[in-house]
XYZ file of C-alpha atoms in Angstrom:
376
model
C 0.000 0.000 0.000
C 0.971 3.661 -0.300
C 1.824 5.462 2.917
C -1.012 7.204 4.719
C -0.396 10.488 6.538
C -2.756 11.634 9.273
C -2.472 15.238 10.478
C -3.612 14.987 14.089
C -2.990 18.480 15.447
C -1.494 21.851 14.633
C 0.217 23.777 17.421
C -1.827 26.925 18.023
C 1.112 29.369 18.135
C 3.239 28.069 15.241
C 3.144 25.896 12.131
C 4.299 22.800 14.057
C 2.350 19.630 13.235
C 1.619 16.420 15.081
C 1.035 13.512 12.737
C 1.090 9.787 12.122
C 2.407 7.877 9.101
C 1.205 4.385 8.199
C 3.467 2.206 6.054
C 3.627 -1.437 5.039
C 6.179 -1.999 7.788
C 4.650 -0.119 10.677
C 3.196 3.174 11.856
C 5.164 5.998 13.451
C 4.421 9.423 14.874
C 5.814 12.721 13.622
C 7.846 14.835 14.124
C 10.464 12.086 13.876
C 14.252 11.928 13.412
C 15.352 9.260 10.938
C 18.756 7.533 11.458
C 20.846 7.124 8.308
C 21.861 3.645 7.152
C 23.866 4.568 4.060
C 25.087 1.090 3.154
C 21.950 -0.715 4.398
C 23.253 -0.411 7.959
C 23.293 2.352 10.545
C 27.044 2.499 11.151
C 28.283 0.168 13.943
C 24.723 -0.705 15.079
C 22.534 -3.775 14.625
C 18.914 -3.377 13.473
C 17.806 -4.405 16.975
C 19.868 -1.619 18.562
C 18.377 0.925 16.168
C 14.846 -0.267 16.971
C 15.636 -0.079 20.705
C 16.284 3.640 20.202
C 12.562 3.910 19.227
C 13.401 4.678 15.629
C 10.242 5.120 13.576
C 11.951 4.952 10.173
C 15.498 4.730 8.778
C 17.145 5.868 5.534
C 19.287 3.945 3.047
C 21.344 5.455 0.213
C 20.367 4.619 -3.353
C 23.635 5.741 -4.947
C 25.895 3.712 -2.677
C 23.710 0.586 -2.818
C 23.712 0.893 -6.613
C 27.523 0.624 -6.512
C 27.653 -2.080 -3.825
C 26.138 -4.677 -3.741
C 23.889 -3.563 -6.623
C 20.110 -3.269 -6.676
C 19.702 -6.694 -8.314
C 21.385 -8.434 -5.370
C 19.096 -6.645 -2.913
C 16.100 -7.488 -5.079
C 17.054 -11.180 -5.159
C 17.283 -11.116 -1.355
C 13.651 -9.990 -1.236
C 14.216 -6.243 -0.924
C 15.995 -4.044 1.595
C 13.960 -5.131 4.606
C 14.904 -8.791 4.198
C 18.432 -8.051 2.969
C 19.323 -6.087 6.118
C 16.887 -7.852 8.469
C 15.091 -4.620 9.374
C 11.321 -4.952 9.711
C 10.511 -1.256 10.219
C 9.826 1.461 7.629
C 12.683 2.380 5.269
C 13.126 5.444 3.058
C 15.631 5.572 0.196
C 17.094 8.805 -1.121
C 17.523 9.242 -4.866
C 21.215 9.976 -5.319
C 20.457 13.680 -5.607
C 22.720 14.588 -2.689
C 25.609 12.863 -4.455
C 25.058 15.316 -7.319
C 26.036 17.997 -4.783
C 28.752 16.078 -2.935
C 30.459 14.074 -5.708
C 29.624 15.538 -9.132
C 31.059 18.637 -10.800
C 28.949 21.126 -12.806
C 30.256 19.687 -16.086
C 28.958 16.250 -15.042
C 25.327 17.454 -14.858
C 23.398 17.144 -18.117
C 19.744 17.111 -19.075
C 19.909 13.341 -19.455
C 21.322 12.774 -15.985
C 24.541 13.002 -13.968
C 27.872 11.396 -14.817
C 29.834 9.792 -12.001
C 33.029 7.789 -11.717
C 32.700 4.544 -9.769
C 34.987 5.056 -6.775
C 35.638 1.324 -6.486
C 36.630 0.340 -10.030
C 36.835 3.565 -12.041
C 33.875 2.753 -14.319
C 31.969 5.636 -15.868
C 28.385 5.821 -14.620
C 25.290 7.742 -15.657
C 22.526 8.191 -13.108
C 19.301 9.364 -14.730
C 15.900 10.073 -13.151
C 14.635 6.835 -14.679
C 17.607 4.820 -13.390
C 17.254 6.246 -9.876
C 13.598 5.187 -9.754
C 14.382 1.762 -11.228
C 17.003 1.174 -8.516
C 14.637 2.260 -5.751
C 11.791 0.139 -7.125
C 14.094 -2.880 -6.858
C 15.317 -1.917 -3.387
C 11.618 -1.953 -2.427
C 11.802 0.661 0.320
C 8.578 2.043 1.759
C 9.329 5.555 0.473
C 11.375 6.515 -2.597
C 12.673 9.943 -3.605
C 12.596 11.724 -6.942
C 15.979 12.389 -8.544
C 16.885 16.055 -8.206
C 19.777 18.479 -8.400
C 20.889 19.698 -4.982
C 22.566 23.089 -5.484
C 25.283 24.094 -3.048
C 25.872 27.508 -1.476
C 26.884 30.070 -2.694
C 25.176 30.183 -6.081
C 23.612 32.582 -8.553
C 19.886 33.070 -8.991
C 20.292 32.317 -12.682
C 21.739 28.882 -11.965
C 19.087 28.109 -9.334
C 16.356 28.993 -11.839
C 17.812 26.549 -14.362
C 18.281 23.899 -11.668
C 14.669 24.144 -10.447
C 13.345 23.615 -13.969
C 15.686 20.662 -14.455
C 14.594 19.168 -11.125
C 10.938 19.493 -12.189
C 11.604 17.809 -15.533
C 13.485 15.025 -13.761
C 10.632 14.627 -11.252
C 8.163 14.147 -14.109
C 10.433 11.651 -15.876
C 10.915 9.645 -12.690
C 7.223 9.602 -11.848
C 6.384 8.420 -15.359
C 8.441 5.221 -14.922
C 7.693 4.588 -11.238
C 6.021 1.158 -11.001
C 6.158 -0.260 -7.464
C 2.613 -0.337 -6.088
C 3.880 -1.058 -2.565
C 6.125 2.001 -2.544
C 5.406 5.721 -2.171
C 7.216 8.428 -4.158
C 8.107 11.910 -2.879
C 8.823 15.012 -4.939
C 11.685 17.265 -3.828
C 11.342 21.038 -3.496
C 14.338 23.092 -4.618
C 14.789 26.835 -5.139
C 17.490 27.831 -2.651
C 16.638 31.017 -0.710
C 14.325 32.450 -3.364
C 10.697 32.335 -2.240
C 9.232 32.700 -5.723
C 11.306 29.757 -6.984
C 10.339 27.607 -3.988
C 6.683 28.510 -4.566
C 6.929 27.658 -8.256
C 8.618 24.334 -7.508
C 5.970 23.431 -4.904
C 3.103 24.302 -7.232
C 4.479 22.244 -10.124
C 5.255 19.235 -7.921
C 1.773 19.361 -6.395
C 0.313 19.196 -9.908
C 2.199 15.896 -10.335
C 0.485 14.617 -7.145
C 3.326 12.966 -5.239
C 2.674 10.892 -2.111
C 4.695 13.335 -0.011
C 7.195 16.150 -0.391
C 10.815 16.639 0.584
C 12.570 19.949 1.132
C 15.992 19.916 -0.476
C 18.869 22.334 -0.957
C 19.399 22.987 2.766
C 22.402 22.237 5.001
C 24.686 22.782 1.991
C 26.779 25.605 3.459
C 24.170 28.319 3.904
C 23.724 30.279 7.185
C 21.135 28.920 9.612
C 18.809 31.892 9.191
C 18.759 31.251 5.461
C 18.031 27.558 6.028
C 15.024 28.446 8.161
C 13.734 30.839 5.486
C 14.113 28.119 2.836
C 12.003 25.800 4.963
C 9.388 28.507 5.578
C 9.196 29.247 1.860
C 8.645 25.553 1.125
C 6.179 24.595 3.876
C 4.113 27.686 3.104
C 3.107 26.253 -0.275
C 2.921 22.528 0.512
C -0.408 20.780 1.224
C -1.425 20.019 4.811
C -2.440 16.445 4.007
C 0.976 15.265 2.793
C 4.225 14.467 4.635
C 7.006 17.074 4.713
C 10.544 15.716 4.954
C 13.575 17.999 5.443
C 16.623 16.291 3.985
C 20.034 16.181 5.646
C 19.262 18.288 8.724
C 19.993 16.923 12.211
C 21.463 19.605 14.472
C 19.229 19.737 17.574
C 18.343 23.417 17.246
C 17.670 22.980 13.529
C 15.213 20.189 14.281
C 13.385 22.410 16.767
C 13.319 25.471 14.513
C 12.116 23.527 11.500
C 9.458 21.583 13.412
C 8.132 25.015 14.370
C 8.036 25.820 10.654
C 6.039 22.703 9.759
C 8.500 19.853 9.045
C 7.565 16.235 9.914
C 10.681 14.093 9.248
C 14.437 14.748 9.466
C 17.554 12.741 8.667
C 21.269 13.297 9.151
C 24.497 11.292 9.477
C 25.659 13.524 12.354
C 24.763 11.334 15.381
C 26.904 8.390 14.248
C 29.604 10.534 12.636
C 30.028 12.579 15.801
C 30.090 9.380 17.861
C 33.026 8.015 15.872
C 34.999 11.093 16.966
C 34.003 10.894 20.625
C 31.263 13.535 20.645
C 27.930 13.096 22.393
C 24.799 15.198 22.758
C 23.401 16.374 26.086
C 20.739 18.890 27.035
C 23.643 21.067 28.214
C 25.348 21.060 24.824
C 27.591 18.823 22.745
C 30.480 17.214 24.655
C 33.636 15.271 23.798
C 34.170 12.150 25.901
C 37.905 12.222 25.091
C 38.238 15.205 27.405
C 40.533 14.390 30.339
C 37.875 15.416 32.867
C 35.893 12.279 32.018
C 38.726 9.869 32.838
C 37.369 9.353 36.351
C 33.748 10.339 35.763
C 31.668 7.344 36.766
C 28.296 8.854 35.825
C 26.255 8.243 32.688
C 26.537 10.434 29.590
C 23.319 12.197 30.597
C 21.217 11.515 33.673
C 17.904 12.284 31.870
C 18.628 9.827 29.043
C 16.911 6.430 28.911
C 19.125 4.844 26.232
C 20.931 1.518 26.652
C 24.295 3.263 26.949
C 23.230 5.592 29.733
C 21.583 2.744 31.649
C 24.679 0.547 31.638
C 27.913 2.496 31.080
C 29.835 5.463 32.460
C 31.712 8.329 30.862
C 34.942 6.928 32.297
C 34.485 3.594 30.545
C 33.496 5.150 27.223
C 36.410 7.609 27.555
C 38.695 4.589 27.894
C 37.138 2.837 24.868
C 37.384 5.878 22.589
C 40.986 6.618 23.640
C 41.836 2.981 22.838
C 39.968 3.265 19.504
C 37.676 0.396 20.448
C 34.594 0.025 18.251
C 32.369 -0.553 21.265
C 32.923 3.041 22.321
C 31.706 4.281 18.933
C 28.686 1.988 19.157
C 27.735 3.159 22.634
C 28.003 6.825 21.658
C 26.039 6.175 18.446
C 23.221 4.574 20.438
C 23.121 7.563 22.779
C 23.247 10.202 20.022
C 20.500 8.577 17.952
C 18.303 8.119 20.993
C 18.974 11.742 21.985
C 17.624 13.102 18.683
C 14.652 10.729 18.693
C 13.941 11.677 22.306
C 14.119 15.326 21.234
C 11.373 14.717 18.655
C 9.325 12.885 21.293
C 9.557 15.963 23.518
C 8.586 18.191 20.593
C 5.492 16.055 20.022
C 4.518 16.635 23.664
C 5.116 20.360 23.251
C 2.850 20.426 20.189
C 0.139 18.576 22.105
C 0.410 21.126 24.911
C 0.676 24.159 22.577
C 3.912 25.311 24.234
C 6.605 24.652 21.642
C 7.918 28.237 21.766
C 8.448 27.866 25.497
C 10.209 24.547 24.847
C 12.518 26.221 22.319
C 13.282 29.064 24.734
C 14.212 26.679 27.553
C 16.214 24.421 25.241
C 18.356 27.259 23.889
C 18.843 28.769 27.346
C 20.231 25.451 28.601
C 21.968 24.067 25.473
C 23.690 27.306 24.491
C 23.691 28.896 27.971
C 21.926 32.005 26.716
C 18.488 33.554 26.553
C 16.583 34.465 23.383
C 13.694 36.702 22.537
C 10.441 34.866 21.918
C 9.837 34.847 18.194
C 8.249 32.554 15.660
């Protein structure tokens, strides 16, 4: 079946939304943070550990699974869920971010994007049709349209051209999409230009996608600009469809963009930070390699209910990270993922109680040790 989105409540003071998404592999509430499993695995963690963090949905990367092991192998295994033994909802991106991160301007053509296989040097061409074909075979619950993600800085002229190309690619991908058990999202581009975001939203809505993603953020732009980009997108998207902000996972960014109407987030940051010894707390981001933790026999955060905080101390994890033991990275990854999911759980409560602006104020005062003016 296609996903079903239920808008359950709007927060009375902001555009924040409380919702529920039904998929073939389970139902989850929104707002929700989505852990990233690039290579069909959330780095260092088992599927059971991810589920224990109360993950509602995870992401896998179409481009990288295309290169290894190949979509046909995953398809023969019975799809991503069986291949990686994960029975919850899965979303696949389209490869559009790799256009930003790996391709050069000369590699982007109307037909698609040229890449060089990093493993064997082969020349590759990823087209909108090929991206959809790969995702159909991966058999995720939600697939993404192939788009061009434009970095910052940029010119308006280039963004205008890119938006039109993204719309043409969205139409081409939708025309060949043929997995009745999968849902397909369109991706809104347009950088910081409201009229371009509006135009992109309007044209994508005409194509009637199952949900909509907000792209072109967290690509080097200032935070204030990111928030405007999200405002300009959510403003023109329908209330009865899911809104997914791609590649954003900083705690304050999750809060600010929930306030602006976003439902789902993803980012590699919780596991990437963990591999370097960093962990989130309500009092800010910390580094467990700091010498002050060598004899600190308390948990990473006393309010946290994750497996790591229930069973291990900062001193032990400090020791593991200093010794470059994988267990230390795993324990920090569990904590960081649970932290961001717990953050979205608290935001859902704040929406229910119509006090999300108060929640933001208190969060910033504690996390950044400063006060802010109340503003939307």
